[in-house]
PDB file of C-alpha atoms in Angstrom:
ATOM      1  CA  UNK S 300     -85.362  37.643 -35.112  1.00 42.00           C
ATOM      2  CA  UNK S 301     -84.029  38.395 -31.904  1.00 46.00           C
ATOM      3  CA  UNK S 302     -80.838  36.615 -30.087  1.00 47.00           C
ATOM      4  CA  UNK S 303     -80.119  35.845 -26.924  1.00 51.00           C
ATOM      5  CA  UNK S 304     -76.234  36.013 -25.518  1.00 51.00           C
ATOM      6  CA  UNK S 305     -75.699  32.999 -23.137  1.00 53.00           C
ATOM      7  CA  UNK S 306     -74.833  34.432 -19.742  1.00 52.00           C
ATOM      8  CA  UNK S 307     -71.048  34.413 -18.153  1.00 53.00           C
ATOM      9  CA  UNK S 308     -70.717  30.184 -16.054  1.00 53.00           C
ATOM     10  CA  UNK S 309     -70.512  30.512 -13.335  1.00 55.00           C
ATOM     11  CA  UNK S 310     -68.352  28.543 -10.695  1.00 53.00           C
ATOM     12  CA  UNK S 311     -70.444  25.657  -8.463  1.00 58.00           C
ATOM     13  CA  UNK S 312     -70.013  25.887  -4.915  1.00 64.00           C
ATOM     14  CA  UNK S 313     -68.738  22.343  -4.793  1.00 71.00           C
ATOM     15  CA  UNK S 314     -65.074  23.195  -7.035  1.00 74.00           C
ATOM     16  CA  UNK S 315     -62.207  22.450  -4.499  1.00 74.00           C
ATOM     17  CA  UNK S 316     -58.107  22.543  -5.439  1.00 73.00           C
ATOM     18  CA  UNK S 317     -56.732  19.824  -3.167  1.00 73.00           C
ATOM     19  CA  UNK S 318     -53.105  19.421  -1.998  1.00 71.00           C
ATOM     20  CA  UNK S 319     -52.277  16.176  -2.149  1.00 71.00           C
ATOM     21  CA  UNK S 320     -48.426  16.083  -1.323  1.00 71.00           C
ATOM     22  CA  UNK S 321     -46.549  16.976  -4.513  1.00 70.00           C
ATOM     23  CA  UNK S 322     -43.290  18.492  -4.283  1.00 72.00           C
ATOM     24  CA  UNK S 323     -40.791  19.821  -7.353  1.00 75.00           C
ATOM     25  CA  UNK S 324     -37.341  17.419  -6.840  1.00 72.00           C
ATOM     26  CA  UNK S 325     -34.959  18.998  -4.960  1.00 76.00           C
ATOM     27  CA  UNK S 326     -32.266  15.979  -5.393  1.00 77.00           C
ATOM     28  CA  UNK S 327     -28.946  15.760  -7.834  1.00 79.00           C
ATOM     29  CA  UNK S 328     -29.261  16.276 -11.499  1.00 78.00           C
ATOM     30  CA  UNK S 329     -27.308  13.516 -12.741  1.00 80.00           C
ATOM     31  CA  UNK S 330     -26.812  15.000 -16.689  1.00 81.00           C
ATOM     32  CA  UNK S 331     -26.415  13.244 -19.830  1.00 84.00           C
ATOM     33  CA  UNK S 332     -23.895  10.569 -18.802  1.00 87.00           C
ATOM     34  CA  UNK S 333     -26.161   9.498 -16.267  1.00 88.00           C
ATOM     35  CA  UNK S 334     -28.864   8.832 -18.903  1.00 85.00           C
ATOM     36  CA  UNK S 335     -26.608   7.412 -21.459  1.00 88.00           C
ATOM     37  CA  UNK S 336     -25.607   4.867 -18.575  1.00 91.00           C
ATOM     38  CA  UNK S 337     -29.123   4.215 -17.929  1.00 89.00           C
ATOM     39  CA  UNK S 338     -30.722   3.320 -21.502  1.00 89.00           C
ATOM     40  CA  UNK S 339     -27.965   1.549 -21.959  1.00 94.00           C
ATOM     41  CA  UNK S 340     -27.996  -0.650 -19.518  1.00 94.00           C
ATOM     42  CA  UNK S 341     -31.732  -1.164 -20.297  1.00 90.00           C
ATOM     43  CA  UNK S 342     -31.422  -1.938 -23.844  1.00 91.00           C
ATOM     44  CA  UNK S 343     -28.576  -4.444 -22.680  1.00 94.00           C
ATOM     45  CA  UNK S 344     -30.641  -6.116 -20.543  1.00 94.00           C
ATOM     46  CA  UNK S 345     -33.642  -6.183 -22.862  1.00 91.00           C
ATOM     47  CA  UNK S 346     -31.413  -8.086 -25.441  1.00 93.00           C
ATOM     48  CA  UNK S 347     -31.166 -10.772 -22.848  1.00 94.00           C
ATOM     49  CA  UNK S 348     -35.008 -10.532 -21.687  1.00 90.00           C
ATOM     50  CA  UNK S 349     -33.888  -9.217 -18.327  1.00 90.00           C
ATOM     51  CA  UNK S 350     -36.420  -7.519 -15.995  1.00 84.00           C
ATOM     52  CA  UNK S 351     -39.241  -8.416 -18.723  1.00 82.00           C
ATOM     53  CA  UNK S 352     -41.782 -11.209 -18.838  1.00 85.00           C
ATOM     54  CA  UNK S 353     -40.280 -14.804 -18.891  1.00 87.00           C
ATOM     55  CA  UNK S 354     -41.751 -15.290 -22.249  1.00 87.00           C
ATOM     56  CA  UNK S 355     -39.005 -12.534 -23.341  1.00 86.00           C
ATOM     57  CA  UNK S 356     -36.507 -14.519 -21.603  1.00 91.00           C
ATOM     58  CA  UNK S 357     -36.960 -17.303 -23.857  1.00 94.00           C
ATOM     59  CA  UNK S 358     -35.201 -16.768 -27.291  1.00 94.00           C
ATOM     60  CA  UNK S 359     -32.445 -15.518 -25.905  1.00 95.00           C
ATOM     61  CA  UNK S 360     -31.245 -17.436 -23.809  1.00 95.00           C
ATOM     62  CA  UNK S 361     -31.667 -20.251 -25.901  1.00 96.00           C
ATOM     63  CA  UNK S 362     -29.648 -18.999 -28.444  1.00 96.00           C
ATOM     64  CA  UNK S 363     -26.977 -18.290 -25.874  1.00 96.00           C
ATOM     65  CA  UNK S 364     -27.069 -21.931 -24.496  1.00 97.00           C
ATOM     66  CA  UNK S 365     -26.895 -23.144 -28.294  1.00 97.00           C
ATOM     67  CA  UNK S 366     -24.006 -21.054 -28.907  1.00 96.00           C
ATOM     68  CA  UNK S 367     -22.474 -22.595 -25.964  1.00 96.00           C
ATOM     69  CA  UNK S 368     -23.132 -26.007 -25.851  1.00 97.00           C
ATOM     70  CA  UNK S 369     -20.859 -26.969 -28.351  1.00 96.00           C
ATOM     71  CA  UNK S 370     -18.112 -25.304 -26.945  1.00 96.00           C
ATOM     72  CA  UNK S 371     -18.595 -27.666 -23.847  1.00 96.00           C
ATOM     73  CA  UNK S 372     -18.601 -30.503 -26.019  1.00 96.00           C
ATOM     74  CA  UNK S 373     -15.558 -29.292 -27.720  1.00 95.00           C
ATOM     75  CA  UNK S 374     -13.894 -29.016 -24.471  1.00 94.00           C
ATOM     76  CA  UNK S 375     -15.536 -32.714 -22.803  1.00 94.00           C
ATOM     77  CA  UNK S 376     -13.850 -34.260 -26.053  1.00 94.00           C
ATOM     78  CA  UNK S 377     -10.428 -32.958 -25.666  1.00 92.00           C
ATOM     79  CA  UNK S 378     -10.423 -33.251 -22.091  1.00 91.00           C
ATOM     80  CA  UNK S 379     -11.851 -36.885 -22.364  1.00 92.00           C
ATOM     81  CA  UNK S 380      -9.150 -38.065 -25.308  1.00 91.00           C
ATOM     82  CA  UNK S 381      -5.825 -36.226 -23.483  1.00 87.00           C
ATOM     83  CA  UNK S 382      -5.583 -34.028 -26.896  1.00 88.00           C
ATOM     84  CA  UNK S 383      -2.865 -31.381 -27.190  1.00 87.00           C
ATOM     85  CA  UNK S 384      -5.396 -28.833 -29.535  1.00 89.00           C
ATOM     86  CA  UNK S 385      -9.090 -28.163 -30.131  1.00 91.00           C
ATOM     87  CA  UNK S 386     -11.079 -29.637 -32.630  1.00 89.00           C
ATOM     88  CA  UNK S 387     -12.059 -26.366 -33.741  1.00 91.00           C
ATOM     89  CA  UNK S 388      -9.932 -23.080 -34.168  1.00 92.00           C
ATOM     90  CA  UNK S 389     -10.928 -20.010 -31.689  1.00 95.00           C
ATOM     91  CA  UNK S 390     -11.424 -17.720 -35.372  1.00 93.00           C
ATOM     92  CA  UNK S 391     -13.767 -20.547 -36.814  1.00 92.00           C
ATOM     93  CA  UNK S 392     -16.461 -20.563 -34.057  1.00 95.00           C
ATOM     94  CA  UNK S 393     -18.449 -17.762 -35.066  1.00 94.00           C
ATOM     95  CA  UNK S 394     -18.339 -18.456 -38.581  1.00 92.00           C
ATOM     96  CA  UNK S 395     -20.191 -22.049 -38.345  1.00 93.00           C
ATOM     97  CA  UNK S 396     -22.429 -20.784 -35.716  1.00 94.00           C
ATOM     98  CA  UNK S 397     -23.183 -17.842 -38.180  1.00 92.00           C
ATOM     99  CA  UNK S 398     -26.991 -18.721 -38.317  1.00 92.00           C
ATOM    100  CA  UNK S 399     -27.742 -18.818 -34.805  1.00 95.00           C
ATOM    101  CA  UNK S 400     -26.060 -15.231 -34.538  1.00 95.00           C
ATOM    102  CA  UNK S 401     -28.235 -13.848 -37.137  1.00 93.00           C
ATOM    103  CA  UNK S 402     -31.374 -15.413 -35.469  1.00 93.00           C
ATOM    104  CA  UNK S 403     -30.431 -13.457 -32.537  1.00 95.00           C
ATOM    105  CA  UNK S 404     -29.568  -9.911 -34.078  1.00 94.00           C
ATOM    106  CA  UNK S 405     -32.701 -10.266 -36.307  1.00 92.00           C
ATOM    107  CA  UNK S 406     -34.702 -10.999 -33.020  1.00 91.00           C
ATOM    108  CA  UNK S 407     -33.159  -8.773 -30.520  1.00 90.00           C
ATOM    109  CA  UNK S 408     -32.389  -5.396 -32.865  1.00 90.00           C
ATOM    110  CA  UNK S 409     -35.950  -4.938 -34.086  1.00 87.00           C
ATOM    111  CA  UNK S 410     -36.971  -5.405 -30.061  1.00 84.00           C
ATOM    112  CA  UNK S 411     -34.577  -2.493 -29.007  1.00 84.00           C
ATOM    113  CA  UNK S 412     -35.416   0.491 -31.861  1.00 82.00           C
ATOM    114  CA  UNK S 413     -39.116  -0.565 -33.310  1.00 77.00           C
ATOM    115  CA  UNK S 414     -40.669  -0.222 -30.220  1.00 75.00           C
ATOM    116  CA  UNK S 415     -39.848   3.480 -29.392  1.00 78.00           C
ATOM    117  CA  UNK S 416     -40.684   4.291 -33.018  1.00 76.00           C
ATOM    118  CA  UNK S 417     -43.917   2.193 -32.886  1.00 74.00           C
ATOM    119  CA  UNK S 418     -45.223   3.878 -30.173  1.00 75.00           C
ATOM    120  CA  UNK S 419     -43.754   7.027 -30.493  1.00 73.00           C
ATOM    121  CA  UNK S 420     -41.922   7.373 -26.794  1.00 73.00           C
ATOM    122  CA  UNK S 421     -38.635   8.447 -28.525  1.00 70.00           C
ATOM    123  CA  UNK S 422     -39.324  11.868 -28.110  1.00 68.00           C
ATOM    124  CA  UNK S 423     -40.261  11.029 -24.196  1.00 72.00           C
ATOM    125  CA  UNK S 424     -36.626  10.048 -23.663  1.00 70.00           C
ATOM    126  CA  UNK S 425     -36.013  13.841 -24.240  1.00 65.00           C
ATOM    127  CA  UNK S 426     -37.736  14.669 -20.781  1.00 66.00           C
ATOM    128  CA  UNK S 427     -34.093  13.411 -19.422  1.00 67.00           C
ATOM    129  CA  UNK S 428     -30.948  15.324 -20.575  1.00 74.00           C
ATOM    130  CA  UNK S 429     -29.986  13.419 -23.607  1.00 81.00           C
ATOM    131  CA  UNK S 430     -29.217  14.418 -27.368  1.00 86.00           C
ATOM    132  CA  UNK S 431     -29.359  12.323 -30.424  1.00 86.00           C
ATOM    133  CA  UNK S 432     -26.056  11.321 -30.050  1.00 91.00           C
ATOM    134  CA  UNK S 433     -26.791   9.819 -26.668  1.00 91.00           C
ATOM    135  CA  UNK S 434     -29.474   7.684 -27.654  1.00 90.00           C
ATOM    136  CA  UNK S 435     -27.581   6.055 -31.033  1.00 92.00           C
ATOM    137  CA  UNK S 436     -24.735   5.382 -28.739  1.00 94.00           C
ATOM    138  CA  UNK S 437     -26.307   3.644 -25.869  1.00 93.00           C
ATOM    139  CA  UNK S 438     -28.432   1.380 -28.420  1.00 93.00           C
ATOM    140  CA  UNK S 439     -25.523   0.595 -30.846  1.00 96.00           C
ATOM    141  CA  UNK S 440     -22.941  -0.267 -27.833  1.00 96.00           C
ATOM    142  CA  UNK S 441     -25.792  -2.288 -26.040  1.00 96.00           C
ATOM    143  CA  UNK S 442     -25.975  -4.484 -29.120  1.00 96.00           C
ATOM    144  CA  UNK S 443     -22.903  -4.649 -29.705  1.00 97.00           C
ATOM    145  CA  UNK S 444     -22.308  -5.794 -26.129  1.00 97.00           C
ATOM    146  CA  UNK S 445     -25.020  -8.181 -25.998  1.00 96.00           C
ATOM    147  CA  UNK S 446     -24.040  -9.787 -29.537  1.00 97.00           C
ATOM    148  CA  UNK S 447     -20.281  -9.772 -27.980  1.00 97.00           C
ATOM    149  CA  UNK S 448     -21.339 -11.744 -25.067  1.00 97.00           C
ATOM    150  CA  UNK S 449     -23.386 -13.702 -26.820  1.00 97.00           C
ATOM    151  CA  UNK S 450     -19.529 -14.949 -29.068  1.00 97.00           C
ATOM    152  CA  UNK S 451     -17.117 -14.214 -26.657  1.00 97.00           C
ATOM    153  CA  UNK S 452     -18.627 -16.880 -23.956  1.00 97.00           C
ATOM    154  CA  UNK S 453     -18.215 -20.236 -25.787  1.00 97.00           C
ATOM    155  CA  UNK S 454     -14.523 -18.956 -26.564  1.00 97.00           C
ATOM    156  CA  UNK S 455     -14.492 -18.300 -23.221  1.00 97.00           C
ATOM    157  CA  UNK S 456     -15.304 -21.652 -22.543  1.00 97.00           C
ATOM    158  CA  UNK S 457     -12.618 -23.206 -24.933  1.00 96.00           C
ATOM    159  CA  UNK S 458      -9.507 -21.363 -23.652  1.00 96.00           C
ATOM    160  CA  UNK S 459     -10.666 -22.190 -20.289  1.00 96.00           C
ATOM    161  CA  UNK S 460     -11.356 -26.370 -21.106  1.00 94.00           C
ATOM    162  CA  UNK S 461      -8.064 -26.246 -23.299  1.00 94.00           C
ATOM    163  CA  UNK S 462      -6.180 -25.267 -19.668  1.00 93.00           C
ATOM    164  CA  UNK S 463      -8.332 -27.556 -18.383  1.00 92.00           C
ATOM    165  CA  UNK S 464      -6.746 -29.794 -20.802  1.00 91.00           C
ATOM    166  CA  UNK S 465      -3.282 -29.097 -20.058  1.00 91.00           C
ATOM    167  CA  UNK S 466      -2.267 -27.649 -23.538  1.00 93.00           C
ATOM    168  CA  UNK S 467       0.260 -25.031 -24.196  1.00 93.00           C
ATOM    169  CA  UNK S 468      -0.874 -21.512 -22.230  1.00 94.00           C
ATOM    170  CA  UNK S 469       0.529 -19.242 -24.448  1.00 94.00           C
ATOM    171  CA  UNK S 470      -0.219 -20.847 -27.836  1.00 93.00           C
ATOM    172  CA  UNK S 471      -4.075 -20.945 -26.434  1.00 95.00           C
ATOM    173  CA  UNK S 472      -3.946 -17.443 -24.865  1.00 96.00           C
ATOM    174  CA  UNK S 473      -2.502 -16.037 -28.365  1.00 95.00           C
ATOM    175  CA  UNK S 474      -5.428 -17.899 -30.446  1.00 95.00           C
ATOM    176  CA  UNK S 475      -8.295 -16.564 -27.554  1.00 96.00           C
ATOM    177  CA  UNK S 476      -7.545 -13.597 -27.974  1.00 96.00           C
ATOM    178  CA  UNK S 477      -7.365 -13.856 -31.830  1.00 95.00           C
ATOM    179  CA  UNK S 478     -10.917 -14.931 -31.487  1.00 95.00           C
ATOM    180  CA  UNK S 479     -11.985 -12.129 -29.171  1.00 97.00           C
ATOM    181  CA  UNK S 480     -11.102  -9.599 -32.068  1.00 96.00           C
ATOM    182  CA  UNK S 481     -12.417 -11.345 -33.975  1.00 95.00           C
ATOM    183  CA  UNK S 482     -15.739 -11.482 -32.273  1.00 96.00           C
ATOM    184  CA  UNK S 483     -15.322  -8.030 -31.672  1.00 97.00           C
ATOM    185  CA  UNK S 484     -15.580  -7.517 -34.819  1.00 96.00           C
ATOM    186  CA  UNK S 485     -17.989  -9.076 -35.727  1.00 96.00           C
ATOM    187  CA  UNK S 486     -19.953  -7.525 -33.075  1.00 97.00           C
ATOM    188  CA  UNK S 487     -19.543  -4.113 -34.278  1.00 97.00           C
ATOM    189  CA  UNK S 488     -20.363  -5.028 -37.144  1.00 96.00           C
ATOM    190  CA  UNK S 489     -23.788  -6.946 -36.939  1.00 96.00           C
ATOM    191  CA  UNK S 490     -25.010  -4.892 -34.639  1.00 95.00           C
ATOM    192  CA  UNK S 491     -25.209  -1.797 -36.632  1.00 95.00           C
ATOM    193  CA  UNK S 492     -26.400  -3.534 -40.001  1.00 95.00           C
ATOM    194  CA  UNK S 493     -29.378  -5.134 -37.448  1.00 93.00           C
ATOM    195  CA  UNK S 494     -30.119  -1.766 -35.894  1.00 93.00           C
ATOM    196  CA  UNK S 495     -30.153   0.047 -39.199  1.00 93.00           C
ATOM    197  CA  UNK S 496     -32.553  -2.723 -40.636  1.00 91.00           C
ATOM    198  CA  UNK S 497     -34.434  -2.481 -37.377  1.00 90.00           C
ATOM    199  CA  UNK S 498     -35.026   1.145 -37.579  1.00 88.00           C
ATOM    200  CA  UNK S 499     -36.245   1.543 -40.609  1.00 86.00           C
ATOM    201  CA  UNK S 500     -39.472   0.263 -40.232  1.00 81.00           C
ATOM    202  CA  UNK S 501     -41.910   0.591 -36.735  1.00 77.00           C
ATOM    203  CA  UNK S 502     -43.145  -2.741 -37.280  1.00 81.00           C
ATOM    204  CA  UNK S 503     -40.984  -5.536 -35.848  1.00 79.00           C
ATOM    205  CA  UNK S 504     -42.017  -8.173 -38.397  1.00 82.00           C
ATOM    206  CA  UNK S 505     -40.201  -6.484 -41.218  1.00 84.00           C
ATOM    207  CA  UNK S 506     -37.247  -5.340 -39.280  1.00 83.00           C
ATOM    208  CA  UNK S 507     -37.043  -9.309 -38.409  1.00 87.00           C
ATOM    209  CA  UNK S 508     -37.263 -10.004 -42.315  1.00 88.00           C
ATOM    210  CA  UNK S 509     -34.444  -7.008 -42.762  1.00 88.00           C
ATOM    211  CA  UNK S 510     -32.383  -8.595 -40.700  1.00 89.00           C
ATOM    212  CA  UNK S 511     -32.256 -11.890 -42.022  1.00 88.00           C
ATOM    213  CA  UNK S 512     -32.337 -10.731 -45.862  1.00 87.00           C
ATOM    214  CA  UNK S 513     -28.806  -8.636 -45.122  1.00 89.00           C
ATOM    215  CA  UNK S 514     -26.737 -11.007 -43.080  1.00 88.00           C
ATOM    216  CA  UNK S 515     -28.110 -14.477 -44.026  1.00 86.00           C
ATOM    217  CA  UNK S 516     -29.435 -14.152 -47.508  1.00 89.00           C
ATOM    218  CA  UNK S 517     -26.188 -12.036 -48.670  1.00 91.00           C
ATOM    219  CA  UNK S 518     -24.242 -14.828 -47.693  1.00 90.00           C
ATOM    220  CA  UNK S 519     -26.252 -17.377 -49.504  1.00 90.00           C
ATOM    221  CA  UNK S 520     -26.035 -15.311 -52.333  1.00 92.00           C
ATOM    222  CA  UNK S 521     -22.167 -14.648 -52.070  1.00 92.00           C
ATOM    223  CA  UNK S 522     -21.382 -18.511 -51.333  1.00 89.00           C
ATOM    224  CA  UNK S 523     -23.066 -19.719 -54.195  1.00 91.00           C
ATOM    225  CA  UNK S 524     -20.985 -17.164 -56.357  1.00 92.00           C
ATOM    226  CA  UNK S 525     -18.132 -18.224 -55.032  1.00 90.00           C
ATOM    227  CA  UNK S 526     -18.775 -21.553 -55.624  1.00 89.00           C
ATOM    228  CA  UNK S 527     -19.619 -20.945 -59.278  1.00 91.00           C
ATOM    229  CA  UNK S 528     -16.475 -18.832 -59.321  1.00 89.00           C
ATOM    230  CA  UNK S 529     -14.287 -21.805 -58.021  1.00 89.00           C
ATOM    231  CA  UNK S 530     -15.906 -24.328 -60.334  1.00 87.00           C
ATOM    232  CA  UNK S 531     -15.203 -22.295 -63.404  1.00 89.00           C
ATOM    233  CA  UNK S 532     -11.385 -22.009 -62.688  1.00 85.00           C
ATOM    234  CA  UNK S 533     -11.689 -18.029 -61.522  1.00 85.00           C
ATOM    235  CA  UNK S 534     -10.370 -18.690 -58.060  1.00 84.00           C
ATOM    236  CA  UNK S 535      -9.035 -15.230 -57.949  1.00 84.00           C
ATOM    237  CA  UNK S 536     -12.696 -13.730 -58.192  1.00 89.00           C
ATOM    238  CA  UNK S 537     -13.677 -15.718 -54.918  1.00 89.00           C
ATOM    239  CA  UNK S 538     -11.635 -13.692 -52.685  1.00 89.00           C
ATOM    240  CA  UNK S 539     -13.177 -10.318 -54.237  1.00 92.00           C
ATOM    241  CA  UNK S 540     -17.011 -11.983 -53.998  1.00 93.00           C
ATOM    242  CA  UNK S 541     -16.558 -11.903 -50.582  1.00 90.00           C
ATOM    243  CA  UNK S 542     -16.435  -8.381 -50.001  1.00 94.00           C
ATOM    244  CA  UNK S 543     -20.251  -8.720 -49.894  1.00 93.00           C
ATOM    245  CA  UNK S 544     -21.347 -10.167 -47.100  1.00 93.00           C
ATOM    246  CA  UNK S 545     -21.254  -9.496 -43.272  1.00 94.00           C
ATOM    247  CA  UNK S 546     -19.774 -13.162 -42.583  1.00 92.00           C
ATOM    248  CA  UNK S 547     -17.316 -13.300 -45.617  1.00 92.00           C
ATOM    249  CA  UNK S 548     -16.372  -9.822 -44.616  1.00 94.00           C
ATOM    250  CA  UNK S 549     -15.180 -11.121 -40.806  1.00 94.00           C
ATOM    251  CA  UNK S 550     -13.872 -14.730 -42.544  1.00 91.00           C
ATOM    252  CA  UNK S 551     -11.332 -12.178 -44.902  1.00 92.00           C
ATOM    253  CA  UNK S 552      -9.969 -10.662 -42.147  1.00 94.00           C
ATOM    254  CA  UNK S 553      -9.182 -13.131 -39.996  1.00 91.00           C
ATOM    255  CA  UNK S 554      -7.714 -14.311 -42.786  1.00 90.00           C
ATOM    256  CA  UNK S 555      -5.880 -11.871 -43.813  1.00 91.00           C
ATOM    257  CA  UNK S 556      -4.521 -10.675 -40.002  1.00 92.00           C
ATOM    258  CA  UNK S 557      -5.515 -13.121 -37.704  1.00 90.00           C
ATOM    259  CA  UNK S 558      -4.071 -16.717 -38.977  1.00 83.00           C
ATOM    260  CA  UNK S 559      -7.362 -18.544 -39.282  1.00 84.00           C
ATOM    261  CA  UNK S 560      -7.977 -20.918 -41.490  1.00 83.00           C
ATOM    262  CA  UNK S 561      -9.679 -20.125 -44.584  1.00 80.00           C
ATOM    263  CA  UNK S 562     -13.583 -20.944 -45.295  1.00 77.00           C
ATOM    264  CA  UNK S 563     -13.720 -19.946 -48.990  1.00 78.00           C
ATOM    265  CA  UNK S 564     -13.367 -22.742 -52.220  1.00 81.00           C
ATOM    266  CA  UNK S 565     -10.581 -22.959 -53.065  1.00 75.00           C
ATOM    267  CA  UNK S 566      -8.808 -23.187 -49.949  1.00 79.00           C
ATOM    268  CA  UNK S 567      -5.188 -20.938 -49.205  1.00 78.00           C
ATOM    269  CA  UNK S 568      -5.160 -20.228 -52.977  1.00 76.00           C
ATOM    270  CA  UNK S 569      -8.753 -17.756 -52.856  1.00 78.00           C
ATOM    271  CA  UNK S 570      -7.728 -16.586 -49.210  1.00 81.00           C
ATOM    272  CA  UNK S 571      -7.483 -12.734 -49.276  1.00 85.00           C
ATOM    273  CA  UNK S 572      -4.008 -11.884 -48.995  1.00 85.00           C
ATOM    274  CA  UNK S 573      -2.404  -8.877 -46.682  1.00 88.00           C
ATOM    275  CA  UNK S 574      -3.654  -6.158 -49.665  1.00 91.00           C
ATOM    276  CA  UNK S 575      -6.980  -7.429 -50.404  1.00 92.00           C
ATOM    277  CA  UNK S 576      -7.091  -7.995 -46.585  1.00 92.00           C
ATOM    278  CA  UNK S 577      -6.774  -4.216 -45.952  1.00 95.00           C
ATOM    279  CA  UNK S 578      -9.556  -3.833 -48.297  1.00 96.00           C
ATOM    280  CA  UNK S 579     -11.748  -6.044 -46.429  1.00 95.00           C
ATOM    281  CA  UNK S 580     -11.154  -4.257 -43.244  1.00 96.00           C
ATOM    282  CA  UNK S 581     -11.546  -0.930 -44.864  1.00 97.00           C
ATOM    283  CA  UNK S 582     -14.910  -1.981 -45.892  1.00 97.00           C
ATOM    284  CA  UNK S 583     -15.607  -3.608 -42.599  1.00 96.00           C
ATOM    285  CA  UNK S 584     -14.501  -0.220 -40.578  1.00 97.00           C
ATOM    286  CA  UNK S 585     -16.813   1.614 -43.443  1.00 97.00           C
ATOM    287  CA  UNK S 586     -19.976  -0.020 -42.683  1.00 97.00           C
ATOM    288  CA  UNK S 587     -19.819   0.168 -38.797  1.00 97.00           C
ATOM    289  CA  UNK S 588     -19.114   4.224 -39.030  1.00 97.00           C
ATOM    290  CA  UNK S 589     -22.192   3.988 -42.025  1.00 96.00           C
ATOM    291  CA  UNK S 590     -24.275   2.483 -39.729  1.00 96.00           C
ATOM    292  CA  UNK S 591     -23.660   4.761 -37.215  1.00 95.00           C
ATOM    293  CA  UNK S 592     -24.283   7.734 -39.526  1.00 95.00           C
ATOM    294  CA  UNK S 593     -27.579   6.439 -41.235  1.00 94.00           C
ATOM    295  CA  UNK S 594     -28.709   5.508 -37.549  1.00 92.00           C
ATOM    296  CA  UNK S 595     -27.636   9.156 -36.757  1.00 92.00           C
ATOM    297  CA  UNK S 596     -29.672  10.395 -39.655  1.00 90.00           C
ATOM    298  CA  UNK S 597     -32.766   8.016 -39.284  1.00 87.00           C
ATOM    299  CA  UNK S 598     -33.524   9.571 -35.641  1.00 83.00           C
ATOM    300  CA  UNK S 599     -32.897  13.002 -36.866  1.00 82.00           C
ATOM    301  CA  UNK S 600     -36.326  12.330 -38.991  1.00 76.00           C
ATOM    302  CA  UNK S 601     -38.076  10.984 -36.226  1.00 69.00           C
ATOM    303  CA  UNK S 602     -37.754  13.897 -33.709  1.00 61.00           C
ATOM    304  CA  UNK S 603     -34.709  13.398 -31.941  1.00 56.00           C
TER     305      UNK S 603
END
């Protein structure tokens, strides 16, 4: 049986290379810092919905007018009825508005990290001059920001309306800023557990569910402890339960260092004192530098 080799192709008459205008950049290289600056000033905006669709827009903002509505009531009522505090301690106003913080992390985190991952464009942000490094710390300081805005404005709010309300400037200044470390905080600190939840799954669903599970169910789970532990006469035991959850974590230590009043059972008596108080803030400091590693670590596996 005989073969036959198919020929060389040859080229149509009709193949054309056209110049249609492009040009290499000949403009300033603005490095790494440039691009740090730039995703994270996206991924601060995208907490907030800015420069997306208006359906984006939506959740947050809500949350952020919840979170500050009662402030402004706070502040009508003490303006209204001449009174020389607030209803409410600076320290305290995160801590009852707990839920609708954890609403936002576990709908804002997932939307900044699962994304990239789901669609694989992290290793795209590696056409720009960036490094690992770059990329953990613009999304962990966007959320941090955004979750710090998010507290810091209704306190913002109070320590204007109490000025408003002609009460003492210092005492309110001193308590403000109390709060604003507080916050801070509490900031830090949410925002990495969301972003670590967030990132390790692509699918936004579960990173939603992660979210909630570690800051809302833990502190189910660590109230209702306490509360056995107070209704059994161990009110020393409450103070230690608390290491074990995000919010209990913040409540200690305020406690502890910033003068707030106490949310635990059992009142002063289960407060963590200036020891245990170092402990909390050991753990606190512990879990925003984890977070930061296992985020470091997560995007190491991914390509980054």
């Amino acid at each position: 049986m005989s073969t036959q080799t198919p020929g060389p192709v040859q080229a149509t008459d009709t193949s054309r290379i056209h110049n249609i205008g492009y040009r290499s950049y000949d403009g300033p290289r603005l490095g790494r810092s440039a691009a740090r600056r730039a995703l994270f000033s996206q991924s601060l905006r995208g907490a907030y919905g800015l420069g997306r669709s208006a359906k984006s827009k939506v959740l947050p903002m809500l949350l952020f007018a919840v979170m500050c509505v009662p402030a402004l009531i706070i502040v009508a009522v003490a303006v209204v009825t001449k009174s020389s505090k607030l209803s409410i301690e600076y320290t305290q106003y995160a801590i009852f508005l707990q839920m609708v913080i954890g609403i936002f992390v576990a709908a804002q985190a997932p939307q900044s990290v699962s994304r990239d991952l789901r669609f694989r464009t992290v290793p795209l942000y590696f056409a720009r001059p960036i490094e690992r490094v770059d990329y953990v710390l613009a999304k962990y300081g966007a959320m941090a920001s955004a979750l710090f805005i998010l507290t810091a404005a209704p306190l913002l709010i109070m320590w204007i309306g109490s000025l408003l309300a002609k009460m003492d400037f210092a005492d309110q200044t001193q308590m403000f800023g109390q709060g604003l470390v507080s916050v801070a905080l509490l900031s830090l600190l949410f925002g990495g557990i969301g972003l670590v939840m967030a990132a390790l799954t692509p699918r936004r669903g579960f990173g939603v569910a992660a979210v909630i599970a570690a800051l809302v169910i833990t502190y189910g789970a660590v109230s209702t402890l306490q509360g056995i532990a107070y209704g059994t006469d161990n009110v020393g035991a409450v103070k230690w339960i608390g290491l074990f959850s995000p919010i209990t974590l913040i409540g200690g230590v305020q406690d502890a260092f910033l003068g707030a009043p106490t949310q635990a059972p059992g009142g002063e008596a289960a407060a963590p004192g200036t020891a245990v108080g170092v402990v909390y803030l050991l753990v606190v400091l512990a879990l925003i530098a984890g977070s930061y590693g296992v985020l470091m670590r997560r995007y190491r596996k991914v390509g980054l």
